[in-house]
Every structure is written in C-alpha cells, then in structure tokens.
XYZ file of C-alpha atoms in Angstrom:
475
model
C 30.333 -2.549 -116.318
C 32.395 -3.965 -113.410
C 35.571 -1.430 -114.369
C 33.364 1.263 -113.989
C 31.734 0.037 -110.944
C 35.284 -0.256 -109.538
C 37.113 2.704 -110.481
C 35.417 5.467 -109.228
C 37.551 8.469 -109.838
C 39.373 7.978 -106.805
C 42.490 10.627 -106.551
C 46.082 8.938 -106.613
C 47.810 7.932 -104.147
C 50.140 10.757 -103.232
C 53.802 10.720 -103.672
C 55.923 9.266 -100.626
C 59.436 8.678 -99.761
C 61.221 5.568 -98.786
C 60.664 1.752 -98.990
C 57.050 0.482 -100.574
C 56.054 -2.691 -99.363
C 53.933 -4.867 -101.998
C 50.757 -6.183 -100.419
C 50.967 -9.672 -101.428
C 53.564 -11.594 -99.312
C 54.003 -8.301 -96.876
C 56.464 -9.003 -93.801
C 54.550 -9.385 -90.509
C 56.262 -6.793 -88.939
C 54.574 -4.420 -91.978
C 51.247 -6.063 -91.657
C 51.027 -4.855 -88.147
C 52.151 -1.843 -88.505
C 49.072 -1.484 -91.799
C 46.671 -3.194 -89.360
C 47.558 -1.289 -85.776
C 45.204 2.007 -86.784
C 42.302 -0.255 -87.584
C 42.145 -2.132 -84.427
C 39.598 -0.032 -82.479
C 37.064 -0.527 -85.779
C 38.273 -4.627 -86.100
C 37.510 -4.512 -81.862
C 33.518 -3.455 -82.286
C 33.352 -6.338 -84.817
C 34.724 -8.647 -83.034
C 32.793 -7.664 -79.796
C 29.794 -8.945 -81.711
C 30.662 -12.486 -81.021
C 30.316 -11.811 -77.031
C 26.765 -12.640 -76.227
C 24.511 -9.838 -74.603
C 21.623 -10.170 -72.722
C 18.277 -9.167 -73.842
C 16.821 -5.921 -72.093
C 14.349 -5.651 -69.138
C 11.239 -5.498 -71.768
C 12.068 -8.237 -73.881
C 13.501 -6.931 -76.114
C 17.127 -7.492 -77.819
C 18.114 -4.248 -75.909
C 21.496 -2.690 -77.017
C 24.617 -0.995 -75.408
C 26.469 -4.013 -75.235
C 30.047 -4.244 -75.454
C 30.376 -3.893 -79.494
C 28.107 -0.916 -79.013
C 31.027 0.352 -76.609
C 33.588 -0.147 -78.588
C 32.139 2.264 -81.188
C 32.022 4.964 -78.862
C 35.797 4.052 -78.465
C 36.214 3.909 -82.179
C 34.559 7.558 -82.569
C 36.804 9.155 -79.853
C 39.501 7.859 -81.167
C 39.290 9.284 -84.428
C 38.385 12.765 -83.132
C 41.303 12.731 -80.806
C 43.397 12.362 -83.945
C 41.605 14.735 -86.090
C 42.403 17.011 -83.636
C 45.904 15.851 -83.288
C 45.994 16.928 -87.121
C 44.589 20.317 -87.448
C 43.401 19.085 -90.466
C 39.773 19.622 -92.282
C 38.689 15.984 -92.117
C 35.960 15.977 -94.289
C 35.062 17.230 -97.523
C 32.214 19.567 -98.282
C 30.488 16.462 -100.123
C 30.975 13.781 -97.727
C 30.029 16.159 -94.959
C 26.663 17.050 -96.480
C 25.845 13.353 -96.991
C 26.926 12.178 -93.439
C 25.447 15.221 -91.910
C 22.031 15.084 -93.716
C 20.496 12.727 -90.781
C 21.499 14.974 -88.778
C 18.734 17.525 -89.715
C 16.232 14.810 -89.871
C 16.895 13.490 -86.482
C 17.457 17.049 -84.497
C 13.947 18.573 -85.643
C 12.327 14.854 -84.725
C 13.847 15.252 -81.145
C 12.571 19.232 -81.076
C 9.153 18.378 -82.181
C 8.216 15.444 -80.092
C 6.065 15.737 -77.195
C 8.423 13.798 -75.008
C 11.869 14.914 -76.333
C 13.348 13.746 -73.201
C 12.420 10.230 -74.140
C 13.722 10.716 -77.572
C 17.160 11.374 -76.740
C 18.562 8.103 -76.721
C 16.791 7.724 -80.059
C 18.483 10.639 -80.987
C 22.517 9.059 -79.855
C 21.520 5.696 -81.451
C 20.828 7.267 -84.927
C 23.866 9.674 -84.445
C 25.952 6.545 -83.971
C 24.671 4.243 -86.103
C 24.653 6.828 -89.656
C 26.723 9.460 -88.677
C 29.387 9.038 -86.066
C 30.891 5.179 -86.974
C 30.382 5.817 -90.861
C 32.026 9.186 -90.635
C 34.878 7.342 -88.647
C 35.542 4.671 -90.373
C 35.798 6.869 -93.756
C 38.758 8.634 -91.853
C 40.161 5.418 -90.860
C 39.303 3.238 -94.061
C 42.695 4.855 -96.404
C 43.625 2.261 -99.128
C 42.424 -1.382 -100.596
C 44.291 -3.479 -98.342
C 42.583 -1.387 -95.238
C 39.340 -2.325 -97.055
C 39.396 -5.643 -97.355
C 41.694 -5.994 -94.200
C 38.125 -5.008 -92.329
C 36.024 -6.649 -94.492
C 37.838 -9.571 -93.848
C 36.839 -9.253 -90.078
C 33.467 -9.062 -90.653
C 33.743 -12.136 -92.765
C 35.304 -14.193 -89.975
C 33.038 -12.597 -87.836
C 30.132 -14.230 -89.787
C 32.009 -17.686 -89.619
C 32.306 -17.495 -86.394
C 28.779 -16.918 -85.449
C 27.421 -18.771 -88.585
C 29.224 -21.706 -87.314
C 27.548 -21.517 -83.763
C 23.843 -21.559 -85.577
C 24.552 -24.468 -87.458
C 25.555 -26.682 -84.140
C 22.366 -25.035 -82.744
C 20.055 -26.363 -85.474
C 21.924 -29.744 -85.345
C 22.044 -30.161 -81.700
C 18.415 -28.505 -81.069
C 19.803 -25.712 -78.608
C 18.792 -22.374 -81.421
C 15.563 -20.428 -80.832
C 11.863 -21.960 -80.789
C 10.730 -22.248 -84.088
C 7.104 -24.552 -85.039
C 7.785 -25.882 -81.417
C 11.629 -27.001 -81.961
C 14.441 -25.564 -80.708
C 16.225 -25.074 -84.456
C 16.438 -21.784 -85.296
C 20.433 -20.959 -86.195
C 20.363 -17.289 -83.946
C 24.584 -17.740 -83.317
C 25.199 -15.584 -79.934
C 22.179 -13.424 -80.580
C 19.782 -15.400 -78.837
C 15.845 -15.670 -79.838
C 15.114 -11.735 -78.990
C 17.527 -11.106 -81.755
C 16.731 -13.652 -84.348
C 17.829 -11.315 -87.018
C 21.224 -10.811 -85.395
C 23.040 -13.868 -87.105
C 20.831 -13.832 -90.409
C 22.481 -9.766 -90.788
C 26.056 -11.022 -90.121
C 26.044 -13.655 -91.695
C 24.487 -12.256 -94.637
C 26.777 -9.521 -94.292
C 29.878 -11.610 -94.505
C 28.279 -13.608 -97.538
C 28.044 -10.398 -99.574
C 31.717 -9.705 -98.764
C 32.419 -12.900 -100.037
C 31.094 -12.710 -103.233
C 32.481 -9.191 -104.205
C 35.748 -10.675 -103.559
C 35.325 -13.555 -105.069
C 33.512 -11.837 -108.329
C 36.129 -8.890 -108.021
C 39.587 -10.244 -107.633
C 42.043 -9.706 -110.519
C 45.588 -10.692 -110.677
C 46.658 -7.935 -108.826
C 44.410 -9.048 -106.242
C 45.795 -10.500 -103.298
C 47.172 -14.425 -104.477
C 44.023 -16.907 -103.321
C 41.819 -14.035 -102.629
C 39.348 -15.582 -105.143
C 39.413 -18.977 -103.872
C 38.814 -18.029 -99.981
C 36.528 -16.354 -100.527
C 34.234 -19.027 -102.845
C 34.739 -21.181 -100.047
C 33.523 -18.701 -97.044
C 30.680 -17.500 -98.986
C 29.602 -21.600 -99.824
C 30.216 -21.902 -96.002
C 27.975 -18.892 -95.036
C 25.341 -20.323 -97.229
C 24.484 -22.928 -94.539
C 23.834 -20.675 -91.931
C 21.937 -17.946 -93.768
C 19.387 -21.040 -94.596
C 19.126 -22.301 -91.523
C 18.769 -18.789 -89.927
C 14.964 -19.108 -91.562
C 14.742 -15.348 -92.284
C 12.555 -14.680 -95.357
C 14.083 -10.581 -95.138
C 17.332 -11.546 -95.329
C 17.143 -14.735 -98.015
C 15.165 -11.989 -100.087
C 17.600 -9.345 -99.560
C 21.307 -11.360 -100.065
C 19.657 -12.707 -103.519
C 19.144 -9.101 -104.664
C 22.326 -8.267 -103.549
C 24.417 -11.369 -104.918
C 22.065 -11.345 -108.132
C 23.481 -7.735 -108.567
C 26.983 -8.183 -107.889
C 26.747 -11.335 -110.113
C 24.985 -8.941 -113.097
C 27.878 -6.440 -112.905
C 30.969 -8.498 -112.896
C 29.416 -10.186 -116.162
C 26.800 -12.448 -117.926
C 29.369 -15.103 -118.468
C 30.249 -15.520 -114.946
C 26.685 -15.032 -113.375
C 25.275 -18.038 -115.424
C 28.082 -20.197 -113.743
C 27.481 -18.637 -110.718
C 23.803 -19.489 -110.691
C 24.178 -22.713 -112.321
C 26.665 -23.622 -108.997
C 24.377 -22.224 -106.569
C 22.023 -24.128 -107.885
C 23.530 -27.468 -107.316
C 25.098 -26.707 -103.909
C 21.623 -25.869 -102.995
C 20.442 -29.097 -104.807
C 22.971 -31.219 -102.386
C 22.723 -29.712 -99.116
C 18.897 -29.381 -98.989
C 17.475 -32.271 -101.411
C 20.843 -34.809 -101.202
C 21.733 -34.038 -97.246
C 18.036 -33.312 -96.419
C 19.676 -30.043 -94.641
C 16.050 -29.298 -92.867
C 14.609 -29.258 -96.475
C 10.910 -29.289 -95.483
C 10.997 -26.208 -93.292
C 13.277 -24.728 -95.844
C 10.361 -25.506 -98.582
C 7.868 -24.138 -96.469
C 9.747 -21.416 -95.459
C 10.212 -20.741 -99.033
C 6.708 -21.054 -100.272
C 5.299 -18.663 -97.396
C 6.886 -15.602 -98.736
C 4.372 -15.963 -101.991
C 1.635 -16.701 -99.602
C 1.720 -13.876 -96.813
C -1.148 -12.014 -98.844
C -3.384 -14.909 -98.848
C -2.978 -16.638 -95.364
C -0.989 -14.863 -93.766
C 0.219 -16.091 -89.784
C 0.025 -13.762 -86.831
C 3.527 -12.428 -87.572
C 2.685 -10.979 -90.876
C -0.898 -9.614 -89.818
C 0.928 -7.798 -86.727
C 3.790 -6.707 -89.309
C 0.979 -5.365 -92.320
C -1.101 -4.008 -88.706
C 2.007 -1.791 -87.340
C 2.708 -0.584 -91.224
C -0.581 0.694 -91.687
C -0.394 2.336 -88.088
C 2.848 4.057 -88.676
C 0.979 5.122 -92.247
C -1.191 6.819 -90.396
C 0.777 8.322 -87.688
C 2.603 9.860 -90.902
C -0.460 11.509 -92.007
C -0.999 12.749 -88.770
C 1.950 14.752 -88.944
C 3.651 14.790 -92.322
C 6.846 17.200 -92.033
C 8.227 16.153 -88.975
C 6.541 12.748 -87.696
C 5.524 11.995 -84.049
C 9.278 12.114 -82.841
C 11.801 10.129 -81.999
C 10.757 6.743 -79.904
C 7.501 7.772 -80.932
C 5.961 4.632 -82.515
C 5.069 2.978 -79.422
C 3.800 5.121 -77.750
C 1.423 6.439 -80.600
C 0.906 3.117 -81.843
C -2.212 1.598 -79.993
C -4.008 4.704 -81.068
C -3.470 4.058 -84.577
C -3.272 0.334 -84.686
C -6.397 -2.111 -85.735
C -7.559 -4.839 -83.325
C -5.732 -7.235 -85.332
C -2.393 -6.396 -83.790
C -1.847 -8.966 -81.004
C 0.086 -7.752 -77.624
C 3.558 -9.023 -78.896
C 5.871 -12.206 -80.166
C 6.621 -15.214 -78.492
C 10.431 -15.849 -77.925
C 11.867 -19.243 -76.328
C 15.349 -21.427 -77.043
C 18.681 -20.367 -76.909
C 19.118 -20.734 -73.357
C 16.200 -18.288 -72.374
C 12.761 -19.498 -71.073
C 9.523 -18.667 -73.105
C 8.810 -15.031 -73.004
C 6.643 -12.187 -74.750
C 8.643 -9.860 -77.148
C 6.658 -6.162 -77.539
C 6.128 -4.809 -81.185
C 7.881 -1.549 -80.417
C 8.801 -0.760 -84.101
C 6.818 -1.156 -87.812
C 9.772 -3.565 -88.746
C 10.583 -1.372 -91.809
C 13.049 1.198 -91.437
C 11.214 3.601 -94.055
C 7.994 3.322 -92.086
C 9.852 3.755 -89.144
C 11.343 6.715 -89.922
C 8.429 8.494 -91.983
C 6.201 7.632 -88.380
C 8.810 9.087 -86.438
C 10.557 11.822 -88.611
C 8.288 12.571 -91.111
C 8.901 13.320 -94.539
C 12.053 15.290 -93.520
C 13.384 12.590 -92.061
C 12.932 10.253 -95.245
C 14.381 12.856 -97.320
C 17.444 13.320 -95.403
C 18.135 9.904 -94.029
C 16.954 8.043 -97.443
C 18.553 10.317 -99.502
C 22.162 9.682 -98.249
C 21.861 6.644 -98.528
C 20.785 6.637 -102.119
C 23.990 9.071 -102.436
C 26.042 6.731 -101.387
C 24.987 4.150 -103.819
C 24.723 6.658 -106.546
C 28.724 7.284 -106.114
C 29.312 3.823 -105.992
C 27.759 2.843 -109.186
C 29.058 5.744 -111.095
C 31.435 4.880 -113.579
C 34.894 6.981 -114.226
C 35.905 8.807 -116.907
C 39.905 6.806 -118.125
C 38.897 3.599 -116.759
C 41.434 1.933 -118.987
C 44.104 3.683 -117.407
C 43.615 1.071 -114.662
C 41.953 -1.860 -115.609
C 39.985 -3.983 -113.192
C 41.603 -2.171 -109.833
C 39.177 -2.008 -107.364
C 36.682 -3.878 -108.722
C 36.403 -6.147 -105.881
C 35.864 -3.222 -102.955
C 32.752 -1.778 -105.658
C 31.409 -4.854 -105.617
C 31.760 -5.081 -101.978
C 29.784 -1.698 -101.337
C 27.285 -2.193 -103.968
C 26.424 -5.381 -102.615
C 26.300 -4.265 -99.055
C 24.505 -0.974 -100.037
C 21.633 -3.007 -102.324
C 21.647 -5.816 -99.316
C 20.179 -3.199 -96.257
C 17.998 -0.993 -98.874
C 16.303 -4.386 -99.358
C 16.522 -5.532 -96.016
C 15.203 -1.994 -94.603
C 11.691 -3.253 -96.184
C 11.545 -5.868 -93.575
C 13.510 -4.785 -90.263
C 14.475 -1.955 -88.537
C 17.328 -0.631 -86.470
C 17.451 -2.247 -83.073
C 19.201 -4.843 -81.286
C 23.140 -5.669 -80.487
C 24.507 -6.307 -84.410
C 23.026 -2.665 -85.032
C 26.392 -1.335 -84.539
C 27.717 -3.631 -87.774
C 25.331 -1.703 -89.853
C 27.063 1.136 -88.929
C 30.515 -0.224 -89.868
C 28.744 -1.708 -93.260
C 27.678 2.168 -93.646
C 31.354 3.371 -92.626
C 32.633 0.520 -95.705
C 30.523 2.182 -98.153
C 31.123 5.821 -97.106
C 34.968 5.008 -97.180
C 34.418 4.238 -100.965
C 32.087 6.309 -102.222
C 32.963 9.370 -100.440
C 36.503 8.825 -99.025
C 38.951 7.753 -102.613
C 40.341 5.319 -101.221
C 43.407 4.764 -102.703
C 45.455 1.950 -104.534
C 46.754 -1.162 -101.986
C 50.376 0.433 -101.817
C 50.462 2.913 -99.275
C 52.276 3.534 -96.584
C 50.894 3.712 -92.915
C 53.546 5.629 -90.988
C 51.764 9.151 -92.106
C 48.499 10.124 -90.525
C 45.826 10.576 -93.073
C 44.200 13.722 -92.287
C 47.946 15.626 -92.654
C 47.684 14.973 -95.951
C 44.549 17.168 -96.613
C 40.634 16.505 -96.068
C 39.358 13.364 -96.914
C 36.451 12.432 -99.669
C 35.815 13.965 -103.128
C-alpha cells in the first residue's frame, strides 16, 4: 500500500546535460544553489517564529510579518512565470486551485456588506489559492520537498521548545488559573498557533521516518524518530483536544499505510514514551488525564467553551438555511450571529498569560471551518472549497499503474501529504482559519498541491533551469 501511496504517476525527470550531483553528501556550494529558489517560501516559515501582537479586538489578528512574506513569495513566482512565457499550470491543477475561487467571488457579490468582505475575500485567496498555487511552481523534485518540510519541522522545534520552558517556568497562557499552557510565540489569543505547528512538524516527522528507504537521504530515518519524539512534548502540553484528536488520525494513518508490522511497533513505542514522560516524569499527568477524559464527556457536562462552540454551530446551521446557495457572505458570521444564536452563547473567552494581561476574546467564527464556510458561502462554497481539497487527497492516495518499476521512491513525501492532508480535514472539525500560523496552512496546502498536482520529480535534478521553461506544471 505504501508504494502506491508513494508513486503517483509522476512524469520523469526530463533529460539534462552536464554534471548530476547525488543528493546524499551534495557539496555546499550545490546545496545552495538547490536551496536559493526556495528561500522566499523557507522566509514565511521562518517568520512564524517572530511574535505578533494580537489585534485591536482581541483577537489573534493577522498580517504579520509571515503573512508578508507570502505576498513576497506570490510575486515572486508570478514575476518568473512571466519571465518564462510559459503556461504554468495544467488544466487539472488549475481547476482544483481555482475552484475556491468561484466559491469565494459569488460570497463577496452576494453579501450585504461586500465592502466588509473583501479582506475575507484576499485572506481565502491567499491562504488556498495564491501560496498553494506558488509553492506547486516552486516545489520541483524530492530533495525541494523535504528541503521545506524540513523548515517547517525546525520551525516546530523551535517554537515547541519555547512552550515547554513556558509550562515549566509558568510564563504560557492561563489555563485552570495557572500560567501553563505551552502557546510558543503565539501568545494566549492564539492558543492554537503552536498546537498547528507543532503538530504540523510531528506529521512531517513521521512520514519521514515511516517513508525513508535506502535511497533516502543517509539518517533521514533516525532524525526524524527523534524530532517527532521531541515534538511529542509540546503537542501534550499545548492541551488542545482538536489537535491531539487530529495528529492521532493522521499518524494512525500514515502508520496503517507504511505497514501492519511497523505500526504495531510504532504503537507499542508510543505507548511507552507516553508511559515515561506522563506516568514516570509526572509530565503534568493530571491535567493531561483530565484533559483526556473531557473529550468523551463534552456531551454530558460540557464547560462554557463547548456550550459556546455547540451554540455558534447551531447558529451558523441556521444562517445556512437561511440562505442555502450562497451563505450570508464573506465576514458574515458575526455579524449575523446574535440573530441566530441561543442565550446560551456567552459574550466571548477569557485570555490571560503569555505576557498579556487578562482580556475578553470575541467568538467571531463557529470554530469549524465547514460550518464556517457553509454560514458564509453556502453550499457553493462547500462544494468548491471542500471538494479540492478532497481532490487533493484523492491524487495522493491513488496508487500507479508500474509501481515496481520504482520501488519505494517517494514513499516518504506521500506519506508526508497524506498525513498533512488527513491532519487539517480533521482539525477543520474543530478550528477555523484565523490567526498568524494561518499562512503555514497555506504552505501545508502548497506541500500537498506540489505532490498531488505538480509530479514532482525524482531527488536528482538540476536547479540551474527554470521550471516553467520546461512546459506547464501538474498532470
């Protein structure tokens, strides 16, 4: 199952003259010159370790730095598209970027403020159209693959590392009155923030750790068993139900595909690491427990979170039904949502820690992307939006006809996608778009659209040649 999940019929790399230089062991001087065209996408990850202040309202706010970076990223490949005068896209990959599109456009025409919904508009456009569709011009072979997601691993360190002093030293966000919530450089408006990365970079982990073959890059495997044990810490102590919920789908599935054999090891391990950090070390193993045991309880007592959560679901429900096709419009939700909403929704959250004073956080948002977007777009919306997303994973899982012809290659970068694919359709049932690491879902997006759509080719290829000169890219 894991051949066919990693070779897709991707098209050959084309024929080339001169020197080939061998991934593992490549000269620095080569390295750079592979790694120079990815900078401006390896600059709006890295911008996501800068911390950003929260907005006026509360809220986490966005158009930080990382967020301008992407704009960067964008321009940058449409300046060399240009340079080209080459077809960049497909007809398939430009239907299934380009799908949203539709959705969002009518939302913006049919709202009754569509002034107000225009920044809705840019943020969807940018976050699963504009980075995806750039980073599947940019994203050419395996080693660019992994060479990004690779960034977005250290990325997760990095910030994964900052939670973990904050829940030792007591300096994270407010949670049951302490100051231990691992939030990384997100701060408490964006408690999500760190969970998502380091989720993210977990993910990674594992599909290269599942996926790596001996033509993999030598140690590939064994970095990246440690980083993902490393981002386990973190992702605990982050205390996000959504994104426990959603990595164990994800890693469960990765773990299913690259074999029964290796899964049961792979569980049996997890299981004892988890074992010693939270029952030996006593790694905050009561709120972990409780933490734990309140996902199976939110129907029966559920807190004031998850009545205002099951409160703004049933009022975007019913906004939907209001208007079916086409929704209430972009940045619609709050607006409409008093008028739809129960008495049992309270006035907002309570934020504190993390270097910010106690504060009230506004439920702008359903915190579910599909109720989000069936409130806002409609059912066109769902359809277009949803459905390219399910394309993408669709392509990813499909297996190749003459997968011996090149056993195991790739397998890592499927499981990669797959993983990261499964991990936000999962996570999507509990959060929404919004807030500074936003823009990383869009690069997670442009990672699967690279693969699924783009072929990207075997890790021997030369850099020196831009891609779009040698024909449109995606299958």
């Amino acid at each position: 199952m894991s051949e066919a999940l990693g070779l897709r019929p991707h098209p050959a790399a084309p024929p080339y003259r001169g020197r080939t230089v061998p991934f593992p062991g490549v000269p620095p001087t080569a390295t750079s010159r592979r790694a120079a065209p990815l900078l401006p996408a390896v600059a709006v990850v890295a911008l996501l370790a800068v911390p950003s202040a929260p907005a006026g309202d509360g809220t986490a706010g966005s158009g930080g730095a990382a967020d301008a970076a992407s704009a960067l990223l964008v321009l940058y490949c449409l300046v060399r598209v240009l340079r080209a005068r080459a077809r960049p896209l497909t007809r398939t990959a430009a239907l299934v970027l380009g799908l949203p599109v539709l959705g969002v456009s009518v939302a913006v025409l049919t709202s009754d403020d569509a002034v107000a919904a225009l920044p809705g508009m840019a943020r969807h456009l940018q976050i699963f159209v504009l980075v995806p569709a750039a980073l599947l011009l940019l994203v050419r072979d395996r080693w660019d693959f992994r060479f990004l997601g690779g960034s977005v691993v250290a990325l997760a360190l990095v910030q994964g590392a900052i939670g973990v002093v904050q829940y030792l030293t007591g300096t994270g966000a407010s949670y049951r009155g302490e100051d231990i919530r691992a939030v990384g450089t997100f701060g408490p408006t964006d408690v999500m923030g760190m969970a998502t990365v380091v989720a993210y970079g977990l993910v990674i982990a594992v599909g290269f750790a599942l996926g790596a073959t001996d033509r993999s890059p030598r140690g590939q495997r064994a970095a990246a068993l440690v980083c993902a044990g490393l981002l386990t810490v973190p992702l605990v102590l982050s205390f996000s139900r959504g994104a426990w919920i959603a990595t164990a789908v994800a890693v469960g599935l990765q773990l299913l595909l690259s074999g029964p054999r290796r899964a049961a090891v792979a569980v049996l391990t997890a299981g004892a690491v988890g074992v010693v950090l939270v029952g030996g070390l006593g790694l905050g193993s009561q709120l972990v427990t409780d933490r734990l045991g309140s996902i199976a309880e939110v129907t029966d007592a559920p807190d004031q979170s998850v009545t205002d959560r099951y409160t703004m679901w049933a009022a975007a429900t019913d906004m939907w039904r209001t208007r079916p096709v086409t929704g209430v419009g972009l940045k619609g939700f709050p607006a409409h949502r008093d008028s739809h909403a129960s008495l049992a929704l309270s006035s907002g959250s309570d934020t504190a820690g993390a270097g910010l004073g106690f504060q009230r956080q506004p439920l702008l948002s359903p915190h579910n992307m599909y109720l989000l977007v069936l409130s806002e777009q409609g059912l066109l919306g769902v359809l277009t939006l949803v459905g390219g997303w399910a394309a993408l994973l669709l392509r990813t899982l499909r297996g190749p006809r003459g997968a011996r012809a090149a056993r195991g290659a790739g397998t890592d970068c499927g499981l990669v996608v797959t993983g990261l694919l499964v991990w936000q359709l999962v996570d999507f049932g509990y959060a929404d778009i919004g807030g500074p690491s936003t823009v990383l879902t869009a690069v997670m997006l442009g990672l699967a659209a690279a693969w699924a759509l783009g072929g990207v080719q075997a890790d021997v290829r030369p850099r020196a040649a831009d891609p779009a000169r040698n024909g449109t890219v995606g299958t």
